[in-house]
Amino acid sequence: MVQITCKNLSLGYEGKTVTQNINFSVNCGDYLCIVGENGSGKSTLIKLIMRIYEPESGEILINGRNIKEYSLRSLRSAFGVCFQQISQYSVSLSESVSIGDVSRPTDEAKVKEALNTVNLSELDAMLDKQLTKRFEEDGIELSGGQWQRLALARAFYGDHKMLILDEPTSALDPIAEDMVFKSFRRLCDGHGGIMISHHLSGVMSVDYIMVLEGGRLIESGSHEELLKLNGHYAMLYNIQAEKFKKGMAEDEK
Ligand code: ADP
């Protein structure tokens, strides 16, 4: 079980404050979700936890120890992460997944397992094939959704203590999205995980939700607690629910 604590955490880019005085403590055996509008500081918070950025003030503790006390290697290898910007590497399909854990030689059985988890088993027979046609004429070109699922397979490959997914379903259709939410939940069992998502339909079943606005943590709790609070989360949720209802009504016409 990993416990993450942020104390008075702040960071700015180019003189503009992005993450302001954030305080929380979470047990990551739980399944957490960070929500908020674009630019509210969600990805920055994850990058601070992984020490991709250093805070301007405040500190982050993992299991009671400041993250600076861990080697960068041990800190980062604890997390299986899928960031928003997906890299389309021109390497073999198998390498593209196994770079999720460079501490060990590629394990083909685990590569296949990770592909299966993200519903890409149709690529099992092509593990040695080069991705993209940049260097090989017969390289495989993937669709946007397949690239996104491949990036997820990379995060799921390896024995990480915790999974972090940043907007993992933006290029996926609703069926693939549902599959990702379910796989993530299953893979988080006993590990813990953090998901950043705009799609609040997939957020409802998480254990704990943190709502960021303008770099501040403004609300936190379960879906039901946040709806009762009738604040920012409830407003975002109702906008999405309204859109969904309108879409259903148009479809019925
Ligand atoms: P979110 O994930 O909630 O969409 P981000 O954490 O990515 O938000 O960004 C928060 C703010 O910080 C945004 O205004 C964004 O433009 C800015 N920002 C993010 N990364 C950088 C960077 N490397 N340099 C300068 N500004 C950045």
PDB file of C-alpha atoms and ligand atoms in Angstrom:
ATOM      1  CA  MET A   1       0.000   0.000   0.000  1.00  0.00           C
ATOM      2  CA  VAL A   2       1.366   3.417  -0.978  1.00  0.00           C
ATOM      3  CA  GLN A   3       0.395   6.563   0.902  1.00  0.00           C
ATOM      4  CA  ILE A   4       0.911   9.888  -0.860  1.00  0.00           C
ATOM      5  CA  THR A   5       0.807  13.124   1.124  1.00  0.00           C
ATOM      6  CA  CYS A   6       1.127  16.603  -0.355  1.00  0.00           C
ATOM      7  CA  LYS A   7       1.788  19.483   2.034  1.00  0.00           C
ATOM      8  CA  ASN A   8       1.365  23.116   0.964  1.00  0.00           C
ATOM      9  CA  LEU A   9       2.411  22.196  -2.563  1.00  0.00           C
ATOM     10  CA  SER A  10       2.879  25.014  -5.107  1.00  0.00           C
ATOM     11  CA  LEU A  11       4.459  25.269  -8.561  1.00  0.00           C
ATOM     12  CA  GLY A  12       4.451  27.905 -11.271  1.00  0.00           C
ATOM     13  CA  TYR A  13       5.627  28.035 -14.869  1.00  0.00           C
ATOM     14  CA  GLU A  14       7.155  31.219 -16.262  1.00  0.00           C
ATOM     15  CA  GLY A  15       6.044  33.274 -13.272  1.00  0.00           C
ATOM     16  CA  LYS A  16       2.442  31.993 -13.378  1.00  0.00           C
ATOM     17  CA  THR A  17       1.294  29.934 -10.379  1.00  0.00           C
ATOM     18  CA  VAL A  18      -0.257  26.665 -11.513  1.00  0.00           C
ATOM     19  CA  THR A  19      -0.498  24.481  -8.433  1.00  0.00           C
ATOM     20  CA  GLN A  20      -1.416  26.447  -5.340  1.00  0.00           C
ATOM     21  CA  ASN A  21      -1.026  25.309  -1.766  1.00  0.00           C
ATOM     22  CA  ILE A  22      -2.344  21.788  -2.342  1.00  0.00           C
ATOM     23  CA  ASN A  23      -2.809  19.623   0.741  1.00  0.00           C
ATOM     24  CA  PHE A  24      -4.043  16.056   0.806  1.00  0.00           C
ATOM     25  CA  SER A  25      -3.170  12.592   1.966  1.00  0.00           C
ATOM     26  CA  VAL A  26      -4.401   9.518   0.117  1.00  0.00           C
ATOM     27  CA  ASN A  27      -3.979   5.807   0.570  1.00  0.00           C
ATOM     28  CA  CYS A  28      -3.355   4.530  -2.864  1.00  0.00           C
ATOM     29  CA  GLY A  29      -4.722   1.074  -2.166  1.00  0.00           C
ATOM     30  CA  ASP A  30      -7.716   3.133  -3.128  1.00  0.00           C
ATOM     31  CA  TYR A  31      -8.710   3.986  -6.634  1.00  0.00           C
ATOM     32  CA  LEU A  32      -8.603   7.751  -7.087  1.00  0.00           C
ATOM     33  CA  CYS A  33      -9.670  10.132  -9.763  1.00  0.00           C
ATOM     34  CA  ILE A  34      -8.549  13.726 -10.336  1.00  0.00           C
ATOM     35  CA  VAL A  35     -11.031  15.840 -12.243  1.00  0.00           C
ATOM     36  CA  GLY A  36     -11.142  19.476 -13.291  1.00  0.00           C
ATOM     37  CA  GLU A  37     -11.260  21.632 -16.389  1.00  0.00           C
ATOM     38  CA  ASN A  38      -8.372  21.958 -18.869  1.00  0.00           C
ATOM     39  CA  GLY A  39      -5.446  23.806 -17.351  1.00  0.00           C
ATOM     40  CA  SER A  40      -6.559  23.248 -13.746  1.00  0.00           C
ATOM     41  CA  GLY A  41      -3.219  21.608 -12.866  1.00  0.00           C
ATOM     42  CA  LYS A  42      -4.079  17.884 -12.912  1.00  0.00           C
ATOM     43  CA  SER A  43      -1.130  16.704 -15.046  1.00  0.00           C
ATOM     44  CA  THR A  44       1.211  19.049 -13.181  1.00  0.00           C
ATOM     45  CA  LEU A  45       0.270  17.392  -9.901  1.00  0.00           C
ATOM     46  CA  ILE A  46       1.162  13.954 -11.310  1.00  0.00           C
ATOM     47  CA  LYS A  47       4.460  15.301 -12.698  1.00  0.00           C
ATOM     48  CA  LEU A  48       5.295  16.722  -9.264  1.00  0.00           C
ATOM     49  CA  ILE A  49       4.622  13.346  -7.619  1.00  0.00           C
ATOM     50  CA  MET A  50       6.978  11.688 -10.128  1.00  0.00           C
ATOM     51  CA  ARG A  51       9.608  14.439  -9.713  1.00  0.00           C
ATOM     52  CA  ILE A  52       9.450  15.456 -13.362  1.00  0.00           C
ATOM     53  CA  TYR A  53       9.055  18.935 -11.833  1.00  0.00           C
ATOM     54  CA  GLU A  54      10.272  20.140  -8.437  1.00  0.00           C
ATOM     55  CA  PRO A  55       7.803  22.146  -6.325  1.00  0.00           C
ATOM     56  CA  GLU A  56       8.462  25.826  -5.642  1.00  0.00           C
ATOM     57  CA  SER A  57       7.268  25.303  -2.107  1.00  0.00           C
ATOM     58  CA  GLY A  58       5.816  22.523  -0.001  1.00  0.00           C
ATOM     59  CA  GLU A  59       6.670  18.846  -0.040  1.00  0.00           C
ATOM     60  CA  ILE A  60       5.445  15.445  -1.156  1.00  0.00           C
ATOM     61  CA  LEU A  61       5.770  12.411   1.086  1.00  0.00           C
ATOM     62  CA  ILE A  62       5.447   8.802   0.022  1.00  0.00           C
ATOM     63  CA  ASN A  63       4.870   6.464   2.944  1.00  0.00           C
ATOM     64  CA  GLY A  64       5.953   9.283   5.262  1.00  0.00           C
ATOM     65  CA  ARG A  65       9.271  10.008   3.492  1.00  0.00           C
ATOM     66  CA  ASN A  66      10.002  13.025   1.334  1.00  0.00           C
ATOM     67  CA  ILE A  67      10.184  11.863  -2.298  1.00  0.00           C
ATOM     68  CA  LYS A  68      13.679  13.411  -2.542  1.00  0.00           C
ATOM     69  CA  GLU A  69      14.902  10.658  -0.205  1.00  0.00           C
ATOM     70  CA  TYR A  70      14.104   7.983  -2.811  1.00  0.00           C
ATOM     71  CA  SER A  71      16.340   7.485  -5.825  1.00  0.00           C
ATOM     72  CA  LEU A  72      14.681   8.772  -9.002  1.00  0.00           C
ATOM     73  CA  ARG A  73      14.857   5.265 -10.396  1.00  0.00           C
ATOM     74  CA  SER A  74      13.023   3.622  -7.492  1.00  0.00           C
ATOM     75  CA  LEU A  75      10.477   6.443  -7.312  1.00  0.00           C
ATOM     76  CA  ARG A  76       9.614   6.290 -11.017  1.00  0.00           C
ATOM     77  CA  SER A  77       9.676   2.513 -11.305  1.00  0.00           C
ATOM     78  CA  ALA A  78       6.998   2.373  -8.599  1.00  0.00           C
ATOM     79  CA  PHE A  79       4.545   3.933 -11.055  1.00  0.00           C
ATOM     80  CA  GLY A  80       3.127   2.550 -14.290  1.00  0.00           C
ATOM     81  CA  VAL A  81       2.163   5.761 -16.076  1.00  0.00           C
ATOM     82  CA  CYS A  82       0.387   6.727 -19.253  1.00  0.00           C
ATOM     83  CA  PHE A  83       0.619  10.459 -19.982  1.00  0.00           C
ATOM     84  CA  GLN A  84      -1.691  12.417 -22.249  1.00  0.00           C
ATOM     85  CA  GLN A  85       0.846  12.948 -25.022  1.00  0.00           C
ATOM     86  CA  ILE A  86       1.293   9.556 -26.618  1.00  0.00           C
ATOM     87  CA  SER A  87       4.662   8.744 -28.190  1.00  0.00           C
ATOM     88  CA  GLN A  88       4.497   6.767 -31.423  1.00  0.00           C
ATOM     89  CA  TYR A  89       7.846   4.981 -31.266  1.00  0.00           C
ATOM     90  CA  SER A  90       9.209   3.373 -34.457  1.00  0.00           C
ATOM     91  CA  VAL A  91      10.329   0.182 -32.708  1.00  0.00           C
ATOM     92  CA  SER A  92       8.975  -3.363 -32.721  1.00  0.00           C
ATOM     93  CA  LEU A  93       5.496  -3.833 -31.282  1.00  0.00           C
ATOM     94  CA  SER A  94       6.930  -5.965 -28.490  1.00  0.00           C
ATOM     95  CA  GLU A  95       9.541  -3.317 -27.542  1.00  0.00           C
ATOM     96  CA  SER A  96       6.923  -0.616 -27.676  1.00  0.00           C
ATOM     97  CA  VAL A  97       5.113  -2.366 -24.817  1.00  0.00           C
ATOM     98  CA  SER A  98       8.119  -3.650 -22.850  1.00  0.00           C
ATOM     99  CA  ILE A  99       9.726  -0.212 -22.512  1.00  0.00           C
ATOM    100  CA  GLY A 100       7.110   0.124 -19.773  1.00  0.00           C
ATOM    101  CA  ASP A 101       9.694  -1.698 -17.631  1.00  0.00           C
ATOM    102  CA  VAL A 102      13.283  -1.349 -18.855  1.00  0.00           C
ATOM    103  CA  SER A 103      14.732  -2.967 -15.735  1.00  0.00           C
ATOM    104  CA  ARG A 104      14.247  -6.459 -17.226  1.00  0.00           C
ATOM    105  CA  PRO A 105      14.565  -8.087 -20.657  1.00  0.00           C
ATOM    106  CA  THR A 106      11.358  -8.216 -22.692  1.00  0.00           C
ATOM    107  CA  ASP A 107       8.955 -10.876 -21.446  1.00  0.00           C
ATOM    108  CA  GLU A 108       6.768 -11.868 -24.413  1.00  0.00           C
ATOM    109  CA  ALA A 109       4.143 -13.577 -22.265  1.00  0.00           C
ATOM    110  CA  LYS A 110       3.709 -10.343 -20.290  1.00  0.00           C
ATOM    111  CA  VAL A 111       3.611  -8.281 -23.482  1.00  0.00           C
ATOM    112  CA  LYS A 112       0.741 -10.470 -24.731  1.00  0.00           C
ATOM    113  CA  GLU A 113      -1.011 -10.203 -21.364  1.00  0.00           C
ATOM    114  CA  ALA A 114      -0.754  -6.387 -21.476  1.00  0.00           C
ATOM    115  CA  LEU A 115      -2.064  -6.338 -25.079  1.00  0.00           C
ATOM    116  CA  ASN A 116      -4.940  -8.567 -24.046  1.00  0.00           C
ATOM    117  CA  THR A 117      -5.791  -6.245 -21.129  1.00  0.00           C
ATOM    118  CA  VAL A 118      -6.276  -3.359 -23.547  1.00  0.00           C
ATOM    119  CA  ASN A 119      -8.120  -5.462 -26.124  1.00  0.00           C
ATOM    120  CA  LEU A 120      -5.284  -5.508 -28.656  1.00  0.00           C
ATOM    121  CA  SER A 121      -4.854  -9.289 -28.825  1.00  0.00           C
ATOM    122  CA  GLU A 122      -5.357  -9.060 -32.593  1.00  0.00           C
ATOM    123  CA  LEU A 123      -1.737  -7.807 -32.722  1.00  0.00           C
ATOM    124  CA  ASP A 124      -0.319 -10.855 -30.860  1.00  0.00           C
ATOM    125  CA  ALA A 125       1.035 -12.428 -34.049  1.00  0.00           C
ATOM    126  CA  MET A 126       2.961  -9.257 -34.969  1.00  0.00           C
ATOM    127  CA  LEU A 127       5.163  -8.770 -31.906  1.00  0.00           C
ATOM    128  CA  ASP A 128       8.366  -8.535 -34.012  1.00  0.00           C
ATOM    129  CA  LYS A 129       6.880  -6.192 -36.588  1.00  0.00           C
ATOM    130  CA  GLN A 130       8.147  -2.617 -36.713  1.00  0.00           C
ATOM    131  CA  LEU A 131       5.645   0.100 -35.854  1.00  0.00           C
ATOM    132  CA  THR A 132       5.130   2.911 -38.385  1.00  0.00           C
ATOM    133  CA  LYS A 133       6.502   3.048 -41.923  1.00  0.00           C
ATOM    134  CA  ARG A 134       9.176   5.614 -41.012  1.00  0.00           C
ATOM    135  CA  PHE A 135      11.990   3.061 -41.273  1.00  0.00           C
ATOM    136  CA  GLU A 136      10.367  -0.030 -42.763  1.00  0.00           C
ATOM    137  CA  GLU A 137       8.019  -0.136 -45.706  1.00  0.00           C
ATOM    138  CA  ASP A 138       5.994  -2.965 -44.232  1.00  0.00           C
ATOM    139  CA  GLY A 139       5.803  -1.356 -40.780  1.00  0.00           C
ATOM    140  CA  ILE A 140       2.418  -1.436 -39.028  1.00  0.00           C
ATOM    141  CA  GLU A 141       0.363   1.757 -38.942  1.00  0.00           C
ATOM    142  CA  LEU A 142      -2.103   1.918 -36.046  1.00  0.00           C
ATOM    143  CA  SER A 143      -5.277   3.940 -35.624  1.00  0.00           C
ATOM    144  CA  GLY A 144      -5.413   6.742 -33.024  1.00  0.00           C
ATOM    145  CA  GLY A 145      -7.375   4.507 -30.643  1.00  0.00           C
ATOM    146  CA  GLN A 146      -4.891   1.632 -31.104  1.00  0.00           C
ATOM    147  CA  TRP A 147      -1.949   3.955 -30.307  1.00  0.00           C
ATOM    148  CA  GLN A 148      -3.731   5.040 -27.152  1.00  0.00           C
ATOM    149  CA  ARG A 149      -4.388   1.434 -26.118  1.00  0.00           C
ATOM    150  CA  LEU A 150      -0.753   0.553 -26.858  1.00  0.00           C
ATOM    151  CA  ALA A 151       0.382   3.356 -24.542  1.00  0.00           C
ATOM    152  CA  LEU A 152      -1.930   1.915 -21.874  1.00  0.00           C
ATOM    153  CA  ALA A 153      -0.485  -1.573 -22.409  1.00  0.00           C
ATOM    154  CA  ARG A 154       2.959  -0.053 -21.682  1.00  0.00           C
ATOM    155  CA  ALA A 155       1.692   1.268 -18.335  1.00  0.00           C
ATOM    156  CA  PHE A 156       0.061  -2.098 -17.517  1.00  0.00           C
ATOM    157  CA  TYR A 157       3.245  -4.057 -18.408  1.00  0.00           C
ATOM    158  CA  GLY A 158       5.604  -4.628 -15.478  1.00  0.00           C
ATOM    159  CA  ASP A 159       5.008  -4.937 -11.764  1.00  0.00           C
ATOM    160  CA  HIS A 160       4.369  -1.385 -10.695  1.00  0.00           C
ATOM    161  CA  LYS A 161       3.147  -0.514  -7.226  1.00  0.00           C
ATOM    162  CA  MET A 162       0.695   1.932  -8.618  1.00  0.00           C
ATOM    163  CA  LEU A 163      -0.908   2.912 -11.940  1.00  0.00           C
ATOM    164  CA  ILE A 164      -1.431   6.483 -13.099  1.00  0.00           C
ATOM    165  CA  LEU A 165      -3.409   7.236 -16.238  1.00  0.00           C
ATOM    166  CA  ASP A 166      -3.751  10.789 -17.543  1.00  0.00           C
ATOM    167  CA  GLU A 167      -6.833  11.133 -19.779  1.00  0.00           C
ATOM    168  CA  PRO A 168      -6.464   7.577 -21.034  1.00  0.00           C
ATOM    169  CA  THR A 169      -9.622   7.430 -23.104  1.00  0.00           C
ATOM    170  CA  SER A 170      -9.635  10.671 -25.128  1.00  0.00           C
ATOM    171  CA  ALA A 171      -9.171   8.820 -28.477  1.00  0.00           C
ATOM    172  CA  LEU A 172     -11.334   5.814 -27.640  1.00  0.00           C
ATOM    173  CA  ASP A 173     -14.861   4.892 -28.642  1.00  0.00           C
ATOM    174  CA  PRO A 174     -17.358   4.285 -25.778  1.00  0.00           C
ATOM    175  CA  ILE A 175     -16.891   0.479 -25.833  1.00  0.00           C
ATOM    176  CA  ALA A 176     -13.088   0.711 -25.651  1.00  0.00           C
ATOM    177  CA  GLU A 177     -13.430   3.406 -22.977  1.00  0.00           C
ATOM    178  CA  ASP A 178     -15.623   1.175 -20.828  1.00  0.00           C
ATOM    179  CA  MET A 179     -13.102  -1.649 -21.254  1.00  0.00           C
ATOM    180  CA  VAL A 180     -10.253   0.636 -20.084  1.00  0.00           C
ATOM    181  CA  PHE A 181     -12.155   1.790 -16.988  1.00  0.00           C
ATOM    182  CA  LYS A 182     -12.951  -1.843 -16.081  1.00  0.00           C
ATOM    183  CA  SER A 183      -9.381  -3.106 -16.730  1.00  0.00           C
ATOM    184  CA  PHE A 184      -7.947  -0.219 -14.743  1.00  0.00           C
ATOM    185  CA  ARG A 185     -10.201  -0.960 -11.806  1.00  0.00           C
ATOM    186  CA  ARG A 186      -9.220  -4.643 -11.894  1.00  0.00           C
ATOM    187  CA  LEU A 187      -5.480  -3.859 -12.194  1.00  0.00           C
ATOM    188  CA  CYS A 188      -5.726  -1.350  -9.354  1.00  0.00           C
ATOM    189  CA  ASP A 189      -7.059  -3.963  -6.941  1.00  0.00           C
ATOM    190  CA  GLY A 190      -4.427  -4.379  -4.253  1.00  0.00           C
ATOM    191  CA  HIS A 191      -2.165  -1.812  -5.971  1.00  0.00           C
ATOM    192  CA  GLY A 192      -4.024   1.435  -6.117  1.00  0.00           C
ATOM    193  CA  GLY A 193      -4.259   3.855  -8.953  1.00  0.00           C
ATOM    194  CA  ILE A 194      -4.890   7.428 -10.002  1.00  0.00           C
ATOM    195  CA  MET A 195      -6.828   8.365 -13.092  1.00  0.00           C
ATOM    196  CA  ILE A 196      -7.242  11.824 -14.548  1.00  0.00           C
ATOM    197  CA  SER A 197     -10.427  11.971 -16.541  1.00  0.00           C
ATOM    198  CA  HIS A 198     -12.930  14.388 -17.985  1.00  0.00           C
ATOM    199  CA  HIS A 199     -15.414  11.611 -18.545  1.00  0.00           C
ATOM    200  CA  LEU A 200     -17.328  11.655 -15.305  1.00  0.00           C
ATOM    201  CA  SER A 201     -19.412   8.589 -16.201  1.00  0.00           C
ATOM    202  CA  GLY A 202     -16.265   6.506 -15.602  1.00  0.00           C
ATOM    203  CA  VAL A 203     -15.467   8.345 -12.381  1.00  0.00           C
ATOM    204  CA  MET A 204     -18.626   7.527 -10.455  1.00  0.00           C
ATOM    205  CA  SER A 205     -17.388   4.190  -9.125  1.00  0.00           C
ATOM    206  CA  VAL A 206     -13.967   5.317  -7.853  1.00  0.00           C
ATOM    207  CA  ASP A 207     -13.231   5.397  -4.109  1.00  0.00           C
ATOM    208  CA  TYR A 208     -12.155   9.010  -3.905  1.00  0.00           C
ATOM    209  CA  ILE A 209     -12.362  12.019  -6.223  1.00  0.00           C
ATOM    210  CA  MET A 210     -10.198  15.148  -6.037  1.00  0.00           C
ATOM    211  CA  VAL A 211     -11.466  18.232  -7.875  1.00  0.00           C
ATOM    212  CA  LEU A 212      -8.951  20.845  -9.021  1.00  0.00           C
ATOM    213  CA  GLU A 213      -9.775  24.339 -10.181  1.00  0.00           C
ATOM    214  CA  GLY A 214      -7.183  26.989 -11.030  1.00  0.00           C
ATOM    215  CA  GLY A 215      -4.453  24.863  -9.434  1.00  0.00           C
ATOM    216  CA  ARG A 216      -6.300  24.515  -6.135  1.00  0.00           C
ATOM    217  CA  LEU A 217      -7.837  21.408  -4.624  1.00  0.00           C
ATOM    218  CA  ILE A 218     -11.358  22.690  -4.084  1.00  0.00           C
ATOM    219  CA  GLU A 219     -13.381  19.548  -3.313  1.00  0.00           C
ATOM    220  CA  SER A 220     -12.768  15.913  -2.472  1.00  0.00           C
ATOM    221  CA  GLY A 221     -14.833  12.887  -1.527  1.00  0.00           C
ATOM    222  CA  SER A 222     -16.907  10.137  -3.108  1.00  0.00           C
ATOM    223  CA  HIS A 223     -19.187  10.741  -6.113  1.00  0.00           C
ATOM    224  CA  GLU A 224     -22.262  10.752  -3.840  1.00  0.00           C
ATOM    225  CA  GLU A 225     -20.661  13.118  -1.313  1.00  0.00           C
ATOM    226  CA  LEU A 226     -19.625  15.541  -4.047  1.00  0.00           C
ATOM    227  CA  LEU A 227     -23.078  15.517  -5.643  1.00  0.00           C
ATOM    228  CA  LYS A 228     -24.607  16.284  -2.231  1.00  0.00           C
ATOM    229  CA  LEU A 229     -22.145  19.142  -1.791  1.00  0.00           C
ATOM    230  CA  ASN A 230     -23.631  20.611  -4.974  1.00  0.00           C
ATOM    231  CA  GLY A 231     -20.434  22.482  -5.840  1.00  0.00           C
ATOM    232  CA  HIS A 232     -18.027  22.415  -8.788  1.00  0.00           C
ATOM    233  CA  TYR A 233     -18.038  18.629  -9.289  1.00  0.00           C
ATOM    234  CA  ALA A 234     -21.846  18.538  -9.246  1.00  0.00           C
ATOM    235  CA  MET A 235     -21.885  21.346 -11.825  1.00  0.00           C
ATOM    236  CA  LEU A 236     -19.452  19.466 -14.152  1.00  0.00           C
ATOM    237  CA  TYR A 237     -21.377  16.232 -13.671  1.00  0.00           C
ATOM    238  CA  ASN A 238     -24.746  17.815 -14.389  1.00  0.00           C
ATOM    239  CA  ILE A 239     -23.451  19.471 -17.578  1.00  0.00           C
ATOM    240  CA  GLN A 240     -22.267  16.069 -18.862  1.00  0.00           C
ATOM    241  CA  ALA A 241     -25.438  14.253 -17.758  1.00  0.00           C
ATOM    242  CA  GLU A 242     -27.526  16.951 -19.476  1.00  0.00           C
ATOM    243  CA  LYS A 243     -25.573  16.560 -22.747  1.00  0.00           C
ATOM    244  CA  PHE A 244     -26.052  12.796 -22.570  1.00  0.00           C
ATOM    245  CA  LYS A 245     -29.824  13.132 -21.989  1.00  0.00           C
ATOM    246  CA  LYS A 246     -30.107  15.604 -24.899  1.00  0.00           C
ATOM    247  CA  GLY A 247     -28.194  13.190 -27.160  1.00  0.00           C
ATOM    248  CA  MET A 248     -30.573  10.359 -26.198  1.00  0.00           C
ATOM    249  CA  ALA A 249     -33.618  12.551 -26.883  1.00  0.00           C
ATOM    250  CA  GLU A 250     -32.242  13.550 -30.353  1.00  0.00           C
ATOM    251  CA  ASP A 251     -31.565   9.872 -31.148  1.00  0.00           C
ATOM    252  CA  GLU A 252     -35.175   8.996 -30.271  1.00  0.00           C
ATOM    253  CA  LYS A 253     -36.590  11.645 -32.671  1.00  0.00           C
TER     254      LYS A 253
HETATM  255  P1  ADP B   1      -4.515  19.978 -16.807  1.00  0.00           P
HETATM  256  O1  ADP B   1      -3.809  18.659 -16.743  1.00  0.00           O
HETATM  257  O2  ADP B   1      -5.484  20.178 -15.686  1.00  0.00           O
HETATM  258  O3  ADP B   1      -5.164  20.232 -18.141  1.00  0.00           O
HETATM  259  P2  ADP B   1      -1.836  21.099 -16.672  1.00  0.00           P
HETATM  260  O4  ADP B   1      -1.308  20.652 -15.376  1.00  0.00           O
HETATM  261  O5  ADP B   1      -1.380  20.383 -17.894  1.00  0.00           O
HETATM  262  O6  ADP B   1      -3.436  21.149 -16.607  1.00  0.00           O
HETATM  263  O7  ADP B   1      -1.506  22.637 -16.901  1.00  0.00           O
HETATM  264  C1  ADP B   1      -1.813  23.638 -15.928  1.00  0.00           C
HETATM  265  C2  ADP B   1      -1.326  24.988 -16.461  1.00  0.00           C
HETATM  266  O8  ADP B   1       0.097  24.976 -16.562  1.00  0.00           O
HETATM  267  C3  ADP B   1      -1.844  25.340 -17.843  1.00  0.00           C
HETATM  268  O9  ADP B   1      -2.129  26.728 -17.849  1.00  0.00           O
HETATM  269  C4  ADP B   1      -0.687  25.014 -18.756  1.00  0.00           C
HETATM  270  O10 ADP B   1      -0.693  25.839 -19.896  1.00  0.00           O
HETATM  271  C5  ADP B   1       0.529  25.295 -17.886  1.00  0.00           C
HETATM  272  N1  ADP B   1       1.693  24.442 -18.191  1.00  0.00           N
HETATM  273  C6  ADP B   1       1.710  23.083 -18.146  1.00  0.00           C
HETATM  274  N2  ADP B   1       2.937  22.607 -18.444  1.00  0.00           N
HETATM  275  C7  ADP B   1       3.714  23.713 -18.698  1.00  0.00           C
HETATM  276  C8  ADP B   1       5.106  23.922 -19.053  1.00  0.00           C
HETATM  277  N3  ADP B   1       5.926  22.868 -19.189  1.00  0.00           N
HETATM  278  N4  ADP B   1       5.541  25.186 -19.220  1.00  0.00           N
HETATM  279  C9  ADP B   1       4.710  26.252 -19.068  1.00  0.00           C
HETATM  280  N5  ADP B   1       3.403  26.138 -18.719  1.00  0.00           N
HETATM  281  C10 ADP B   1       2.901  24.892 -18.542  1.00  0.00           C
END
